[in-house]
mmCIF file with all atom_site columns, C-alpha atoms and ligand atoms in Angstrom:
data_model
loop_
_atom_site.group_PDB
_atom_site.id
_atom_site.type_symbol
_atom_site.label_atom_id
_atom_site.label_alt_id
_atom_site.label_comp_id
_atom_site.label_asym_id
_atom_site.label_entity_id
_atom_site.label_seq_id
_atom_site.pdbx_PDB_ins_code
_atom_site.Cartn_x
_atom_site.Cartn_y
_atom_site.Cartn_z
_atom_site.occupancy
_atom_site.B_iso_or_equiv
_atom_site.pdbx_formal_charge
_atom_site.auth_seq_id
_atom_site.auth_comp_id
_atom_site.auth_asym_id
_atom_site.auth_atom_id
_atom_site.pdbx_PDB_model_num
ATOM   1   C  CA  . MET A 1 1   ? -0.092 -0.065 0.011   1.00 66.00 ? 97  MET A CA  1
ATOM   2   C  CA  . SER A 1 2   ? 1.253  3.526  -0.863  1.00 74.00 ? 98  SER A CA  1
ATOM   3   C  CA  . GLU A 1 3   ? 2.265  5.829  1.910   1.00 78.00 ? 99  GLU A CA  1
ATOM   4   C  CA  . PRO A 1 4   ? 1.456  9.405  0.836   1.00 77.00 ? 100 PRO A CA  1
ATOM   5   C  CA  . GLY A 1 5   ? 3.543  11.218 3.424   1.00 86.00 ? 101 GLY A CA  1
ATOM   6   C  CA  . LEU A 1 6   ? 6.723  9.684  1.997   1.00 90.00 ? 102 LEU A CA  1
ATOM   7   C  CA  . PHE A 1 7   ? 5.989  11.334 -1.465  1.00 93.00 ? 103 PHE A CA  1
ATOM   8   C  CA  . CYS A 1 8   ? 6.202  14.853 0.090   1.00 92.00 ? 104 CYS A CA  1
ATOM   9   C  CA  . GLN A 1 9   ? 9.864  14.712 0.968   1.00 95.00 ? 105 GLN A CA  1
ATOM   10  C  CA  . ILE A 1 10  ? 13.211 13.236 0.281   1.00 96.00 ? 106 ILE A CA  1
ATOM   11  C  CA  . ASN A 1 11  ? 13.388 10.283 2.633   1.00 96.00 ? 107 ASN A CA  1
ATOM   12  C  CA  . THR A 1 12  ? 16.606 9.273  4.437   1.00 95.00 ? 108 THR A CA  1
ATOM   13  C  CA  . ALA A 1 13  ? 17.686 6.779  6.981   1.00 94.00 ? 109 ALA A CA  1
ATOM   14  C  CA  . ALA A 1 14  ? 16.353 9.238  9.592   1.00 94.00 ? 110 ALA A CA  1
ATOM   15  C  CA  . THR A 1 15  ? 12.771 9.028  8.112   1.00 91.00 ? 111 THR A CA  1
ATOM   16  C  CA  . GLY A 1 16  ? 12.011 5.587  9.459   1.00 83.00 ? 112 GLY A CA  1
ATOM   17  C  CA  . PRO A 1 17  ? 10.490 3.166  10.072  1.00 90.00 ? 113 PRO A CA  1
ATOM   18  C  CA  . ALA A 1 18  ? 13.588 0.889  10.262  1.00 93.00 ? 114 ALA A CA  1
ATOM   19  C  CA  . GLU A 1 19  ? 11.949 -1.892 8.081   1.00 94.00 ? 115 GLU A CA  1
ATOM   20  C  CA  . THR A 1 20  ? 11.139 0.588  5.330   1.00 94.00 ? 116 THR A CA  1
ATOM   21  C  CA  . VAL A 1 21  ? 14.620 2.245  5.593   1.00 95.00 ? 117 VAL A CA  1
ATOM   22  C  CA  . LYS A 1 22  ? 16.329 -1.082 5.274   1.00 96.00 ? 118 LYS A CA  1
ATOM   23  C  CA  . LYS A 1 23  ? 14.583 -1.733 1.885   1.00 97.00 ? 119 LYS A CA  1
ATOM   24  C  CA  . HIS A 1 24  ? 14.828 1.687  0.337   1.00 98.00 ? 120 HIS A CA  1
ATOM   25  C  CA  . VAL A 1 25  ? 17.947 3.730  1.180   1.00 98.00 ? 121 VAL A CA  1
ATOM   26  C  CA  . PRO A 1 26  ? 20.596 3.290  -1.507  1.00 98.00 ? 122 PRO A CA  1
ATOM   27  C  CA  . VAL A 1 27  ? 23.817 1.805  -0.316  1.00 98.00 ? 123 VAL A CA  1
ATOM   28  C  CA  . ILE A 1 28  ? 26.918 3.350  -2.109  1.00 98.00 ? 124 ILE A CA  1
ATOM   29  C  CA  . THR A 1 29  ? 30.152 1.339  -2.345  1.00 98.00 ? 125 THR A CA  1
ATOM   30  C  CA  . LEU A 1 30  ? 33.432 2.885  -3.489  1.00 96.00 ? 126 LEU A CA  1
ATOM   31  C  CA  . PRO A 1 31  ? 37.087 1.976  -3.745  1.00 96.00 ? 127 PRO A CA  1
ATOM   32  C  CA  . GLU A 1 32  ? 39.260 2.971  -0.698  1.00 91.00 ? 128 GLU A CA  1
ATOM   33  C  CA  . LYS A 1 33  ? 41.270 5.280  -2.831  1.00 93.00 ? 129 LYS A CA  1
ATOM   34  C  CA  . VAL A 1 34  ? 40.119 7.618  -5.632  1.00 97.00 ? 130 VAL A CA  1
ATOM   35  C  CA  . LYS A 1 35  ? 42.536 9.717  -7.766  1.00 98.00 ? 131 LYS A CA  1
ATOM   36  C  CA  . ALA A 1 36  ? 41.540 12.974 -9.496  1.00 98.00 ? 132 ALA A CA  1
ATOM   37  C  CA  . GLY A 1 37  ? 40.988 12.486 -13.291 1.00 97.00 ? 133 GLY A CA  1
ATOM   38  C  CA  . GLU A 1 38  ? 40.922 8.677  -13.029 1.00 98.00 ? 134 GLU A CA  1
ATOM   39  C  CA  . PRO A 1 39  ? 37.794 6.533  -13.509 1.00 98.00 ? 135 PRO A CA  1
ATOM   40  C  CA  . PHE A 1 40  ? 36.556 4.469  -10.596 1.00 98.00 ? 136 PHE A CA  1
ATOM   41  C  CA  . THR A 1 41  ? 33.506 2.320  -10.086 1.00 98.00 ? 137 THR A CA  1
ATOM   42  C  CA  . VAL A 1 42  ? 30.615 3.323  -7.787  1.00 98.00 ? 138 VAL A CA  1
ATOM   43  C  CA  . THR A 1 43  ? 28.236 0.505  -6.948  1.00 98.00 ? 139 THR A CA  1
ATOM   44  C  CA  . ILE A 1 44  ? 24.688 1.351  -5.667  1.00 98.00 ? 140 ILE A CA  1
ATOM   45  C  CA  . LYS A 1 45  ? 22.336 -1.205 -4.312  1.00 98.00 ? 141 LYS A CA  1
ATOM   46  C  CA  . VAL A 1 46  ? 18.827 -0.243 -3.096  1.00 98.00 ? 142 VAL A CA  1
ATOM   47  C  CA  . GLY A 1 47  ? 18.541 -1.246 0.495   1.00 94.00 ? 143 GLY A CA  1
ATOM   48  C  CA  . GLU A 1 48  ? 20.531 -3.286 2.905   1.00 95.00 ? 144 GLU A CA  1
ATOM   49  C  CA  . ALA A 1 49  ? 17.613 -5.767 2.544   1.00 96.00 ? 145 ALA A CA  1
ATOM   50  C  CA  . PRO A 1 50  ? 16.393 -6.538 -0.993  1.00 96.00 ? 146 PRO A CA  1
ATOM   51  C  CA  . HIS A 1 51  ? 13.490 -4.563 -2.343  1.00 97.00 ? 147 HIS A CA  1
ATOM   52  C  CA  . VAL A 1 52  ? 10.831 -6.394 -4.250  1.00 98.00 ? 148 VAL A CA  1
ATOM   53  C  CA  . MET A 1 53  ? 10.546 -5.855 -8.090  1.00 98.00 ? 149 MET A CA  1
ATOM   54  C  CA  . GLU A 1 54  ? 6.996  -6.843 -8.686  1.00 98.00 ? 150 GLU A CA  1
ATOM   55  C  CA  . ASN A 1 55  ? 4.633  -5.124 -11.212 1.00 97.00 ? 151 ASN A CA  1
ATOM   56  C  CA  . GLY A 1 56  ? 2.730  -3.322 -8.409  1.00 97.00 ? 152 GLY A CA  1
ATOM   57  C  CA  . HIS A 1 57  ? 5.745  -2.481 -6.266  1.00 98.00 ? 153 HIS A CA  1
ATOM   58  C  CA  . PHE A 1 58  ? 9.233  -1.753 -7.591  1.00 98.00 ? 154 PHE A CA  1
ATOM   59  C  CA  . ILE A 1 59  ? 12.126 0.640  -7.774  1.00 98.00 ? 155 ILE A CA  1
ATOM   60  C  CA  . GLN A 1 60  ? 11.684 2.913  -10.780 1.00 98.00 ? 156 GLN A CA  1
ATOM   61  C  CA  . PHE A 1 61  ? 15.157 4.562  -11.000 1.00 98.00 ? 157 PHE A CA  1
ATOM   62  C  CA  . ILE A 1 62  ? 18.384 5.430  -9.285  1.00 98.00 ? 158 ILE A CA  1
ATOM   63  C  CA  . ASP A 1 63  ? 20.020 8.846  -9.758  1.00 98.00 ? 159 ASP A CA  1
ATOM   64  C  CA  . LEU A 1 64  ? 23.571 9.718  -8.866  1.00 98.00 ? 160 LEU A CA  1
ATOM   65  C  CA  . TYR A 1 65  ? 24.853 13.119 -7.996  1.00 98.00 ? 161 TYR A CA  1
ATOM   66  C  CA  . CYS A 1 66  ? 28.200 14.532 -6.754  1.00 98.00 ? 162 CYS A CA  1
ATOM   67  C  CA  . GLY A 1 67  ? 27.016 17.211 -4.302  1.00 97.00 ? 163 GLY A CA  1
ATOM   68  C  CA  . HIS A 1 68  ? 24.361 18.954 -6.322  1.00 97.00 ? 164 HIS A CA  1
ATOM   69  C  CA  . ILE A 1 69  ? 25.813 17.987 -9.747  1.00 97.00 ? 165 ILE A CA  1
ATOM   70  C  CA  . TYR A 1 70  ? 23.792 15.436 -11.656 1.00 98.00 ? 166 TYR A CA  1
ATOM   71  C  CA  . LEU A 1 71  ? 25.846 12.504 -12.947 1.00 98.00 ? 167 LEU A CA  1
ATOM   72  C  CA  . SER A 1 72  ? 23.656 9.742  -14.162 1.00 97.00 ? 168 SER A CA  1
ATOM   73  C  CA  . ARG A 1 73  ? 20.418 7.788  -13.992 1.00 98.00 ? 169 ARG A CA  1
ATOM   74  C  CA  . VAL A 1 74  ? 19.435 4.152  -14.493 1.00 98.00 ? 170 VAL A CA  1
ATOM   75  C  CA  . ASP A 1 75  ? 15.725 3.275  -14.972 1.00 98.00 ? 171 ASP A CA  1
ATOM   76  C  CA  . PHE A 1 76  ? 14.280 -0.093 -14.045 1.00 98.00 ? 172 PHE A CA  1
ATOM   77  C  CA  . THR A 1 77  ? 11.353 -2.282 -15.090 1.00 98.00 ? 173 THR A CA  1
ATOM   78  C  CA  . ALA A 1 78  ? 9.644  -4.601 -12.710 1.00 98.00 ? 174 ALA A CA  1
ATOM   79  C  CA  . VAL A 1 79  ? 10.278 -8.355 -12.594 1.00 98.00 ? 175 VAL A CA  1
ATOM   80  C  CA  . MET A 1 80  ? 13.244 -8.479 -15.057 1.00 97.00 ? 176 MET A CA  1
ATOM   81  C  CA  . THR A 1 81  ? 15.703 -6.050 -13.405 1.00 98.00 ? 177 THR A CA  1
ATOM   82  C  CA  . LYS A 1 82  ? 17.373 -5.605 -9.967  1.00 98.00 ? 178 LYS A CA  1
ATOM   83  C  CA  . PRO A 1 83  ? 18.317 -2.210 -8.494  1.00 98.00 ? 179 PRO A CA  1
ATOM   84  C  CA  . ASP A 1 84  ? 21.920 -3.164 -8.071  1.00 98.00 ? 180 ASP A CA  1
ATOM   85  C  CA  . ILE A 1 85  ? 24.112 -1.164 -10.488 1.00 97.00 ? 181 ILE A CA  1
ATOM   86  C  CA  . SER A 1 86  ? 27.572 0.172  -11.154 1.00 97.00 ? 182 SER A CA  1
ATOM   87  C  CA  . PHE A 1 87  ? 28.592 3.480  -12.639 1.00 94.00 ? 183 PHE A CA  1
ATOM   88  C  CA  . SER A 1 88  ? 32.040 4.421  -13.834 1.00 97.00 ? 184 SER A CA  1
ATOM   89  C  CA  . ILE A 1 89  ? 32.704 8.001  -12.939 1.00 97.00 ? 185 ILE A CA  1
ATOM   90  C  CA  . VAL A 1 90  ? 35.601 10.452 -13.035 1.00 98.00 ? 186 VAL A CA  1
ATOM   91  C  CA  . LEU A 1 91  ? 36.046 13.332 -10.521 1.00 97.00 ? 187 LEU A CA  1
ATOM   92  C  CA  . GLN A 1 92  ? 38.377 15.947 -11.818 1.00 96.00 ? 188 GLN A CA  1
ATOM   93  C  CA  . HIS A 1 93  ? 39.351 17.825 -8.632  1.00 95.00 ? 189 HIS A CA  1
ATOM   94  C  CA  . GLU A 1 94  ? 40.964 16.778 -5.463  1.00 97.00 ? 190 GLU A CA  1
ATOM   95  C  CA  . GLY A 1 95  ? 39.104 17.198 -2.096  1.00 97.00 ? 191 GLY A CA  1
ATOM   96  C  CA  . SER A 1 96  ? 36.268 15.824 -0.266  1.00 96.00 ? 192 SER A CA  1
ATOM   97  C  CA  . ARG A 1 97  ? 32.961 15.202 -2.114  1.00 96.00 ? 193 ARG A CA  1
ATOM   98  C  CA  . THR A 1 98  ? 29.593 13.802 -1.126  1.00 97.00 ? 194 THR A CA  1
ATOM   99  C  CA  . LEU A 1 99  ? 28.151 11.210 -3.600  1.00 98.00 ? 195 LEU A CA  1
ATOM   100 C  CA  . ARG A 1 100 ? 24.367 11.236 -3.280  1.00 98.00 ? 196 ARG A CA  1
ATOM   101 C  CA  . ALA A 1 101 ? 22.178 8.458  -4.649  1.00 98.00 ? 197 ALA A CA  1
ATOM   102 C  CA  . PHE A 1 102 ? 18.398 8.678  -4.975  1.00 98.00 ? 198 PHE A CA  1
ATOM   103 C  CA  . SER A 1 103 ? 16.087 5.801  -5.570  1.00 98.00 ? 199 SER A CA  1
ATOM   104 C  CA  . ARG A 1 104 ? 12.371 6.006  -6.280  1.00 98.00 ? 200 ARG A CA  1
ATOM   105 C  CA  . CYS A 1 105 ? 9.880  3.331  -5.223  1.00 98.00 ? 201 CYS A CA  1
ATOM   106 C  CA  . ASN A 1 106 ? 6.555  3.578  -6.789  1.00 97.00 ? 202 ASN A CA  1
ATOM   107 C  CA  . LEU A 1 107 ? 4.785  3.066  -3.396  1.00 96.00 ? 203 LEU A CA  1
ATOM   108 C  CA  . HIS A 1 108 ? 7.283  4.607  -0.975  1.00 96.00 ? 204 HIS A CA  1
ATOM   109 C  CA  . GLY A 1 109 ? 8.705  7.614  -2.699  1.00 97.00 ? 205 GLY A CA  1
ATOM   110 C  CA  . ILE A 1 110 ? 12.257 8.881  -3.084  1.00 98.00 ? 206 ILE A CA  1
ATOM   111 C  CA  . TRP A 1 111 ? 15.120 7.838  -0.838  1.00 98.00 ? 207 TRP A CA  1
ATOM   112 C  CA  . GLU A 1 112 ? 18.598 9.269  -0.506  1.00 98.00 ? 208 GLU A CA  1
ATOM   113 C  CA  . GLY A 1 113 ? 21.795 7.518  0.572   1.00 98.00 ? 209 GLY A CA  1
ATOM   114 C  CA  . THR A 1 114 ? 25.070 9.366  0.724   1.00 98.00 ? 210 THR A CA  1
ATOM   115 C  CA  . ARG A 1 115 ? 28.866 8.500  0.899   1.00 97.00 ? 211 ARG A CA  1
ATOM   116 C  CA  . GLU A 1 116 ? 31.879 10.759 1.321   1.00 97.00 ? 212 GLU A CA  1
ATOM   117 C  CA  . VAL A 1 117 ? 34.721 10.371 -1.089  1.00 97.00 ? 213 VAL A CA  1
ATOM   118 C  CA  . ASN A 1 118 ? 38.114 11.849 -0.708  1.00 96.00 ? 214 ASN A CA  1
ATOM   119 C  CA  . VAL A 1 119 ? 39.621 12.521 -4.162  1.00 97.00 ? 215 VAL A CA  1
ATOM   120 C  CA  . MET A 1 120 ? 43.407 12.529 -4.091  1.00 97.00 ? 216 MET A CA  1
ATOM   121 C  CA  . THR A 1 121 ? 45.994 13.834 -6.586  1.00 93.00 ? 217 THR A CA  1
HETATM 122 FE FE1 . FE2 B 2 .   ? 9.022  0.176  -1.762  1.00 83.22 ? 455 FE2 B FE1 1
#
């Protein structure tokens, strides 16, 4: 069943309840070291616990941002895909950045997961 309140905001791990958070907050995985100007792989999986991908309830997309800069999107169809993806990205400047992933569930709204990355020269 749809939860209308979840569609009026960007949901995070703090939104709760824990069971919903576990299935919706994107989990970002990165290499330990990232060098400026060199490609690296960012893996994003929706939820610590698997989210269903049924026709009536599924993850519609994952967007990836670096801070407020849009990087990429992957769209999903129900049944035949899984919200577990990899992006190859290149960050050009050294320093600390926040990678932000947004996933949208058709019944539970948009969820944000973040991960800090320290880009070295
Ligand atoms: Fe959901």
